[in-house]
PDB file of C-alpha atoms in Angstrom:
ATOM      1  CA  ALA U 867       8.801 -21.915  -8.811  1.00  0.00           C
ATOM      2  CA  GLN U 868       7.703 -20.385  -5.549  1.00  0.00           C
ATOM      3  CA  SER U 869       4.296 -19.005  -4.659  1.00  0.00           C
ATOM      4  CA  VAL U 870       2.116 -18.377  -1.653  1.00  0.00           C
ATOM      5  CA  THR U 871      -1.652 -18.560  -1.329  1.00  0.00           C
ATOM      6  CA  GLN U 872      -3.400 -16.960   1.595  1.00  0.00           C
ATOM      7  CA  LEU U 873      -6.781 -18.561   1.533  1.00  0.00           C
ATOM      8  CA  ASP U 874      -8.726 -15.802   3.280  1.00  0.00           C
ATOM      9  CA  SER U 875      -8.516 -12.136   2.394  1.00  0.00           C
ATOM     10  CA  HIS U 876     -10.484 -11.172   5.525  1.00  0.00           C
ATOM     11  CA  VAL U 877     -10.917 -12.896   8.869  1.00  0.00           C
ATOM     12  CA  SER U 878     -13.064 -11.636  11.745  1.00  0.00           C
ATOM     13  CA  VAL U 879     -12.880 -13.043  15.247  1.00  0.00           C
ATOM     14  CA  SER U 880     -14.200 -11.991  18.613  1.00  0.00           C
ATOM     15  CA  GLU U 881     -11.771 -10.851  21.240  1.00  0.00           C
ATOM     16  CA  GLY U 882     -10.594 -13.802  23.309  1.00  0.00           C
ATOM     17  CA  THR U 883     -11.358 -16.423  20.646  1.00  0.00           C
ATOM     18  CA  PRO U 884      -8.781 -18.352  18.596  1.00  0.00           C
ATOM     19  CA  VAL U 885      -7.229 -16.991  15.424  1.00  0.00           C
ATOM     20  CA  LEU U 886      -6.446 -19.080  12.351  1.00  0.00           C
ATOM     21  CA  LEU U 887      -4.888 -17.507   9.265  1.00  0.00           C
ATOM     22  CA  ARG U 888      -4.278 -19.976   6.478  1.00  0.00           C
ATOM     23  CA  CYS U 889      -1.305 -20.125   4.151  1.00  0.00           C
ATOM     24  CA  ASN U 890      -0.328 -22.667   1.503  1.00  0.00           C
ATOM     25  CA  TYR U 891       2.914 -22.499  -0.382  1.00  0.00           C
ATOM     26  CA  SER U 892       4.552 -23.919  -3.447  1.00  0.00           C
ATOM     27  CA  SER U 893       8.292 -24.361  -3.549  1.00  0.00           C
ATOM     28  CA  SER U 894      10.535 -26.477  -5.699  1.00  0.00           C
ATOM     29  CA  TYR U 895      13.116 -26.755  -2.961  1.00  0.00           C
ATOM     30  CA  SER U 896      13.361 -26.537   0.821  1.00  0.00           C
ATOM     31  CA  PRO U 897      11.491 -23.374   1.723  1.00  0.00           C
ATOM     32  CA  SER U 898      11.958 -20.819   4.415  1.00  0.00           C
ATOM     33  CA  LEU U 899       8.579 -19.506   5.524  1.00  0.00           C
ATOM     34  CA  PHE U 900       7.696 -16.329   7.354  1.00  0.00           C
ATOM     35  CA  TRP U 901       4.699 -14.534   8.780  1.00  0.00           C
ATOM     36  CA  TYR U 902       4.740 -10.756   8.980  1.00  0.00           C
ATOM     37  CA  VAL U 903       2.237  -8.358  10.484  1.00  0.00           C
ATOM     38  CA  GLN U 904       1.614  -4.843   9.234  1.00  0.00           C
ATOM     39  CA  HIS U 905      -0.358  -2.247  11.134  1.00  0.00           C
ATOM     40  CA  PRO U 906      -1.819   0.696   9.182  1.00  0.00           C
ATOM     41  CA  ASN U 907       0.827   2.956   7.677  1.00  0.00           C
ATOM     42  CA  LYS U 908       3.597   0.944   9.281  1.00  0.00           C
ATOM     43  CA  GLY U 909       6.325  -1.325   8.001  1.00  0.00           C
ATOM     44  CA  LEU U 910       6.441  -5.095   8.336  1.00  0.00           C
ATOM     45  CA  GLN U 911       7.112  -6.762  11.653  1.00  0.00           C
ATOM     46  CA  LEU U 912       8.358 -10.346  11.713  1.00  0.00           C
ATOM     47  CA  LEU U 913       6.077 -12.597  13.750  1.00  0.00           C
ATOM     48  CA  LEU U 914       7.880 -15.882  13.221  1.00  0.00           C
ATOM     49  CA  LYS U 915       9.912 -17.880  10.743  1.00  0.00           C
ATOM     50  CA  TYR U 916      10.544 -21.486   9.739  1.00  0.00           C
ATOM     51  CA  THR U 917      13.971 -22.334   8.377  1.00  0.00           C
ATOM     52  CA  SER U 918      14.182 -26.157   8.632  1.00  0.00           C
ATOM     53  CA  ALA U 919      14.402 -26.694  12.372  1.00  0.00           C
ATOM     54  CA  ALA U 920      11.340 -27.524  14.483  1.00  0.00           C
ATOM     55  CA  THR U 921       8.128 -27.705  12.480  1.00  0.00           C
ATOM     56  CA  LEU U 922       6.119 -25.950  15.201  1.00  0.00           C
ATOM     57  CA  VAL U 923       7.382 -22.416  15.373  1.00  0.00           C
ATOM     58  CA  LYS U 924       6.588 -20.021  18.175  1.00  0.00           C
ATOM     59  CA  GLY U 925       6.650 -16.324  17.532  1.00  0.00           C
ATOM     60  CA  ILE U 926       5.990 -13.062  19.246  1.00  0.00           C
ATOM     61  CA  ASN U 927       2.724 -11.966  20.861  1.00  0.00           C
ATOM     62  CA  GLY U 928       1.512 -15.533  21.362  1.00  0.00           C
ATOM     63  CA  PHE U 929       1.433 -16.502  17.685  1.00  0.00           C
ATOM     64  CA  GLU U 930       2.648 -19.814  16.375  1.00  0.00           C
ATOM     65  CA  ALA U 931       2.663 -21.675  13.080  1.00  0.00           C
ATOM     66  CA  GLU U 932       3.172 -25.272  12.049  1.00  0.00           C
ATOM     67  CA  PHE U 933       5.066 -26.289   8.941  1.00  0.00           C
ATOM     68  CA  LYS U 934       3.316 -29.269   7.320  1.00  0.00           C
ATOM     69  CA  LYS U 935       5.266 -30.445   4.330  1.00  0.00           C
ATOM     70  CA  SER U 936       2.702 -33.057   3.297  1.00  0.00           C
ATOM     71  CA  GLU U 937       0.022 -30.385   3.132  1.00  0.00           C
ATOM     72  CA  THR U 938       2.353 -27.599   1.934  1.00  0.00           C
ATOM     73  CA  SER U 939       0.840 -25.417   4.608  1.00  0.00           C
ATOM     74  CA  PHE U 940       2.097 -22.943   7.188  1.00  0.00           C
ATOM     75  CA  HIS U 941      -1.011 -21.733   9.016  1.00  0.00           C
ATOM     76  CA  LEU U 942      -0.749 -19.043  11.681  1.00  0.00           C
ATOM     77  CA  THR U 943      -2.629 -19.482  14.948  1.00  0.00           C
ATOM     78  CA  LYS U 944      -3.147 -17.747  18.252  1.00  0.00           C
ATOM     79  CA  PRO U 945      -5.233 -19.169  21.110  1.00  0.00           C
ATOM     80  CA  SER U 946      -6.868 -15.910  22.128  1.00  0.00           C
ATOM     81  CA  ALA U 947      -7.221 -12.795  19.993  1.00  0.00           C
ATOM     82  CA  HIS U 948      -6.498  -9.369  21.388  1.00  0.00           C
ATOM     83  CA  MET U 949      -7.769  -6.077  20.027  1.00  0.00           C
ATOM     84  CA  SER U 950      -4.194  -5.088  19.196  1.00  0.00           C
ATOM     85  CA  ASP U 951      -3.943  -8.065  16.816  1.00  0.00           C
ATOM     86  CA  ALA U 952      -6.149  -6.292  14.284  1.00  0.00           C
ATOM     87  CA  ALA U 953      -3.840  -5.759  11.315  1.00  0.00           C
ATOM     88  CA  GLU U 954      -2.785  -7.126   7.938  1.00  0.00           C
ATOM     89  CA  TYR U 955      -0.864 -10.407   7.913  1.00  0.00           C
ATOM     90  CA  PHE U 956       1.422 -11.625   5.164  1.00  0.00           C
ATOM     91  CA  CYS U 957       2.737 -15.127   4.586  1.00  0.00           C
ATOM     92  CA  VAL U 958       6.057 -15.225   2.721  1.00  0.00           C
ATOM     93  CA  VAL U 959       8.120 -18.020   1.185  1.00  0.00           C
ATOM     94  CA  SER U 960      11.769 -17.911   0.272  1.00  0.00           C
ATOM     95  CA  ASP U 961      13.523 -20.695  -1.575  1.00  0.00           C
ATOM     96  CA  ARG U 962      16.730 -21.441   0.301  1.00  0.00           C
ATOM     97  CA  ARG U 963      18.330 -22.543  -2.902  1.00  0.00           C
ATOM     98  CA  ASN U 964      17.740 -19.078  -4.273  1.00  0.00           C
ATOM     99  CA  THR U 965      20.894 -17.232  -3.393  1.00  0.00           C
ATOM    100  CA  GLY U 966      19.195 -13.969  -4.294  1.00  0.00           C
ATOM    101  CA  ASN U 967      17.071 -14.270  -1.124  1.00  0.00           C
ATOM    102  CA  GLN U 968      13.987 -13.248  -3.042  1.00  0.00           C
ATOM    103  CA  PHE U 969      10.752 -13.270  -1.093  1.00  0.00           C
ATOM    104  CA  TYR U 970       7.381 -14.304  -2.499  1.00  0.00           C
ATOM    105  CA  PHE U 971       4.486 -12.625  -0.725  1.00  0.00           C
ATOM    106  CA  GLY U 972       0.953 -13.792  -0.268  1.00  0.00           C
ATOM    107  CA  THR U 973      -1.839 -11.344  -0.959  1.00  0.00           C
ATOM    108  CA  GLY U 974      -2.408 -10.742   2.732  1.00  0.00           C
ATOM    109  CA  THR U 975      -5.157 -11.440   5.253  1.00  0.00           C
ATOM    110  CA  SER U 976      -6.872  -8.595   7.059  1.00  0.00           C
ATOM    111  CA  LEU U 977      -7.699  -9.585  10.626  1.00  0.00           C
ATOM    112  CA  THR U 978     -10.541  -7.806  12.409  1.00  0.00           C
ATOM    113  CA  VAL U 979     -11.031  -8.338  16.132  1.00  0.00           C
ATOM    114  CA  ILE U 980     -14.519  -7.656  17.402  1.00  0.00           C
ATOM    115  CA  PRO U 981     -14.792  -6.449  21.014  1.00  0.00           C
TER     116      PRO U 981
ATOM    117  CA  GLY L 978      20.273  -6.431  15.564  1.00  0.00           C
ATOM    118  CA  ALA L 979      19.475  -6.256  11.824  1.00  0.00           C
ATOM    119  CA  VAL L 980      17.828  -2.849  11.856  1.00  0.00           C
ATOM    120  CA  VAL L 981      16.917  -1.102   8.626  1.00  0.00           C
ATOM    121  CA  SER L 982      15.954   2.554   8.498  1.00  0.00           C
ATOM    122  CA  GLN L 983      14.307   4.618   5.795  1.00  0.00           C
ATOM    123  CA  HIS L 984      14.334   8.341   5.311  1.00  0.00           C
ATOM    124  CA  PRO L 985      12.109  10.204   4.991  1.00  0.00           C
ATOM    125  CA  SER L 986       9.175   8.416   6.577  1.00  0.00           C
ATOM    126  CA  TRP L 987       6.792  10.512   4.533  1.00  0.00           C
ATOM    127  CA  VAL L 988       7.209  13.062   1.773  1.00  0.00           C
ATOM    128  CA  ILE L 989       4.933  15.267  -0.277  1.00  0.00           C
ATOM    129  CA  CYS L 990       6.214  16.574  -3.590  1.00  0.00           C
ATOM    130  CA  LYS L 991       4.803  18.389  -6.568  1.00  0.00           C
ATOM    131  CA  SER L 992       4.173  16.712  -9.878  1.00  0.00           C
ATOM    132  CA  GLY L 993       7.232  16.831 -12.115  1.00  0.00           C
ATOM    133  CA  THR L 994       9.801  16.979  -9.333  1.00  0.00           C
ATOM    134  CA  SER L 995      12.099  14.196  -8.179  1.00  0.00           C
ATOM    135  CA  VAL L 996      12.324  12.691  -4.738  1.00  0.00           C
ATOM    136  CA  LYS L 997      14.991  10.504  -3.167  1.00  0.00           C
ATOM    137  CA  ILE L 998      14.349   7.857  -0.531  1.00  0.00           C
ATOM    138  CA  GLU L 999      17.216   6.414   1.502  1.00  0.00           C
ATOM    139  CA  CYS L1000      17.446   2.925   2.929  1.00  0.00           C
ATOM    140  CA  ARG L1001      20.163   2.134   5.453  1.00  0.00           C
ATOM    141  CA  SER L1002      21.197  -1.022   7.255  1.00  0.00           C
ATOM    142  CA  LEU L1003      22.227   0.315  10.644  1.00  0.00           C
ATOM    143  CA  ASP L1004      24.063  -2.565  12.282  1.00  0.00           C
ATOM    144  CA  PHE L1005      25.027  -4.916   9.467  1.00  0.00           C
ATOM    145  CA  GLN L1006      26.407  -4.883   5.964  1.00  0.00           C
ATOM    146  CA  ALA L1007      23.742  -5.731   3.437  1.00  0.00           C
ATOM    147  CA  THR L1008      24.883  -7.583   0.362  1.00  0.00           C
ATOM    148  CA  THR L1009      21.473  -7.207  -1.246  1.00  0.00           C
ATOM    149  CA  MET L1010      18.749  -4.618  -0.900  1.00  0.00           C
ATOM    150  CA  PHE L1011      15.224  -4.797  -2.230  1.00  0.00           C
ATOM    151  CA  TRP L1012      12.694  -2.105  -3.032  1.00  0.00           C
ATOM    152  CA  TYR L1013       8.981  -2.749  -2.817  1.00  0.00           C
ATOM    153  CA  ARG L1014       5.904  -0.737  -3.564  1.00  0.00           C
ATOM    154  CA  GLN L1015       2.617  -1.194  -1.774  1.00  0.00           C
ATOM    155  CA  PHE L1016      -0.753   0.197  -2.800  1.00  0.00           C
ATOM    156  CA  PRO L1017      -3.535   0.576  -0.213  1.00  0.00           C
ATOM    157  CA  LYS L1018      -5.018  -2.728   0.911  1.00  0.00           C
ATOM    158  CA  GLN L1019      -2.599  -4.680  -1.282  1.00  0.00           C
ATOM    159  CA  SER L1020       0.452  -6.812  -0.837  1.00  0.00           C
ATOM    160  CA  LEU L1021       4.021  -5.736  -1.461  1.00  0.00           C
ATOM    161  CA  MET L1022       5.179  -5.666  -5.050  1.00  0.00           C
ATOM    162  CA  LEU L1023       8.892  -6.122  -5.675  1.00  0.00           C
ATOM    163  CA  MET L1024      10.248  -3.327  -7.819  1.00  0.00           C
ATOM    164  CA  ALA L1025      13.945  -4.117  -7.969  1.00  0.00           C
ATOM    165  CA  THR L1026      16.839  -5.946  -6.381  1.00  0.00           C
ATOM    166  CA  SER L1027      20.209  -4.328  -5.967  1.00  0.00           C
ATOM    167  CA  ASN L1028      23.578  -5.713  -4.993  1.00  0.00           C
ATOM    168  CA  GLU L1029      26.287  -3.425  -3.715  1.00  0.00           C
ATOM    169  CA  GLY L1030      28.378  -2.025  -6.540  1.00  0.00           C
ATOM    170  CA  SER L1031      26.192  -3.460  -9.319  1.00  0.00           C
ATOM    171  CA  LYS L1032      23.292  -2.214 -11.336  1.00  0.00           C
ATOM    172  CA  ALA L1033      19.866  -2.959  -9.961  1.00  0.00           C
ATOM    173  CA  THR L1034      17.732  -5.698 -11.473  1.00  0.00           C
ATOM    174  CA  TYR L1035      14.239  -4.390 -12.146  1.00  0.00           C
ATOM    175  CA  GLU L1036      11.089  -6.455 -12.195  1.00  0.00           C
ATOM    176  CA  GLN L1037       9.057  -6.598 -15.350  1.00  0.00           C
ATOM    177  CA  GLY L1038       6.935  -3.520 -15.817  1.00  0.00           C
ATOM    178  CA  VAL L1039       9.026  -1.258 -13.578  1.00  0.00           C
ATOM    179  CA  GLU L1040      10.553   1.669 -15.455  1.00  0.00           C
ATOM    180  CA  LYS L1041      14.233   1.823 -14.585  1.00  0.00           C
ATOM    181  CA  ASP L1042      14.566   5.373 -15.892  1.00  0.00           C
ATOM    182  CA  LYS L1043      11.779   6.519 -13.614  1.00  0.00           C
ATOM    183  CA  PHE L1044      12.798   4.638 -10.500  1.00  0.00           C
ATOM    184  CA  LEU L1045      16.551   5.077 -10.182  1.00  0.00           C
ATOM    185  CA  ILE L1046      18.219   2.791  -7.682  1.00  0.00           C
ATOM    186  CA  ASN L1047      21.736   3.257  -6.406  1.00  0.00           C
ATOM    187  CA  HIS L1048      23.460   0.852  -4.020  1.00  0.00           C
ATOM    188  CA  ALA L1049      26.771   2.584  -3.507  1.00  0.00           C
ATOM    189  CA  SER L1050      27.779   0.932  -0.255  1.00  0.00           C
ATOM    190  CA  LEU L1051      26.988  -2.085   1.877  1.00  0.00           C
ATOM    191  CA  THR L1052      24.825   0.021   4.164  1.00  0.00           C
ATOM    192  CA  LEU L1053      23.026   2.425   1.840  1.00  0.00           C
ATOM    193  CA  SER L1054      20.667   2.146  -1.093  1.00  0.00           C
ATOM    194  CA  THR L1055      18.645   4.982  -2.565  1.00  0.00           C
ATOM    195  CA  LEU L1056      15.515   5.061  -4.678  1.00  0.00           C
ATOM    196  CA  THR L1057      14.911   8.217  -6.697  1.00  0.00           C
ATOM    197  CA  VAL L1058      11.496   8.736  -8.215  1.00  0.00           C
ATOM    198  CA  THR L1059      12.108  11.029 -11.171  1.00  0.00           C
ATOM    199  CA  SER L1060       9.508  13.370 -12.660  1.00  0.00           C
ATOM    200  CA  ALA L1061       6.958  12.180 -10.150  1.00  0.00           C
ATOM    201  CA  HIS L1062       3.280  12.000 -11.034  1.00  0.00           C
ATOM    202  CA  PRO L1063       0.254  11.504  -8.797  1.00  0.00           C
ATOM    203  CA  GLU L1064       0.072   7.834  -9.821  1.00  0.00           C
ATOM    204  CA  ASP L1065       3.503   7.343  -8.216  1.00  0.00           C
ATOM    205  CA  SER L1066       1.931   8.091  -4.834  1.00  0.00           C
ATOM    206  CA  SER L1067       2.395   4.956  -2.788  1.00  0.00           C
ATOM    207  CA  PHE L1068       4.074   3.344   0.205  1.00  0.00           C
ATOM    208  CA  TYR L1069       7.666   2.363  -0.613  1.00  0.00           C
ATOM    209  CA  ILE L1070       9.407  -0.220   1.552  1.00  0.00           C
ATOM    210  CA  CYS L1071      13.010  -1.348   1.385  1.00  0.00           C
ATOM    211  CA  SER L1072      14.602  -4.432   2.833  1.00  0.00           C
ATOM    212  CA  ALA L1073      18.115  -5.747   3.212  1.00  0.00           C
ATOM    213  CA  SER L1074      19.648  -9.178   3.394  1.00  0.00           C
ATOM    214  CA  LEU L1075      22.949 -10.881   4.021  1.00  0.00           C
ATOM    215  CA  ARG L1076      24.557 -13.418   1.731  1.00  0.00           C
ATOM    216  CA  ARG L1077      23.497 -16.968   2.615  1.00  0.00           C
ATOM    217  CA  LYS L1078      20.970 -15.646   5.157  1.00  0.00           C
ATOM    218  CA  TYR L1079      17.526 -16.554   3.910  1.00  0.00           C
ATOM    219  CA  GLU L1080      15.823 -13.609   5.480  1.00  0.00           C
ATOM    220  CA  GLN L1081      15.109  -9.995   4.654  1.00  0.00           C
ATOM    221  CA  TYR L1082      15.018  -7.191   7.185  1.00  0.00           C
ATOM    222  CA  PHE L1083      12.453  -4.547   6.379  1.00  0.00           C
ATOM    223  CA  GLY L1084      12.541  -0.801   6.792  1.00  0.00           C
ATOM    224  CA  PRO L1085       9.560   1.089   8.199  1.00  0.00           C
ATOM    225  CA  GLY L1086       8.474   2.408   4.808  1.00  0.00           C
ATOM    226  CA  THR L1087       8.145   5.806   3.149  1.00  0.00           C
ATOM    227  CA  ARG L1088       4.787   7.303   2.261  1.00  0.00           C
ATOM    228  CA  LEU L1089       5.086   9.330  -0.957  1.00  0.00           C
ATOM    229  CA  THR L1090       2.312  11.691  -1.972  1.00  0.00           C
ATOM    230  CA  VAL L1091       2.589  13.517  -5.289  1.00  0.00           C
ATOM    231  CA  THR L1092       0.299  16.509  -5.679  1.00  0.00           C
TER     232      THR L1092
END
């Protein structure tokens, strides 16, 4: 079975400070993992994805995430927050054995950036 | 590449009427399309999965007679909300995927308001 736990429903950081959004997953097979960002009243934008290549994945807008199999984690980080990073972030797992390509969403983390 | 569009982006309808939302893959042929519903401040909830030329598979608790899904071609899926009620007001997001590609490509969403 697949599932995703986003450990923080809300995170607040000051502009220019690091961002850490935590995600733990459960997957019975080799997972694909994704981070998406959603701004208010907008669709989902892919930030980055892990699909079995390098464990440290770099994405857009300075975000990166590290796949740690031993910890079943895929935390999202950014060295320096920008005001435009304020949004909702979703961690997603897909079981690559699942030919239906079904996604399992976390409950989301709302990021606030304080000026 | 892998662009998905939705139409309309927002719609207001009166209670008791039906409304159709289109989801198109613009530059690829989607073997599977997914429909999600998202309430304010919540994560995406999968409503149904549809494969081209087959009947959609609905998630538990989703009324198939109320939310009619048609996937007539490899580039188009439609969601029709029949006899809409105010509680059907929500943000509806579609996505599309390719066989053996463990990724979904999301549309920008449709905001439905039922008055």
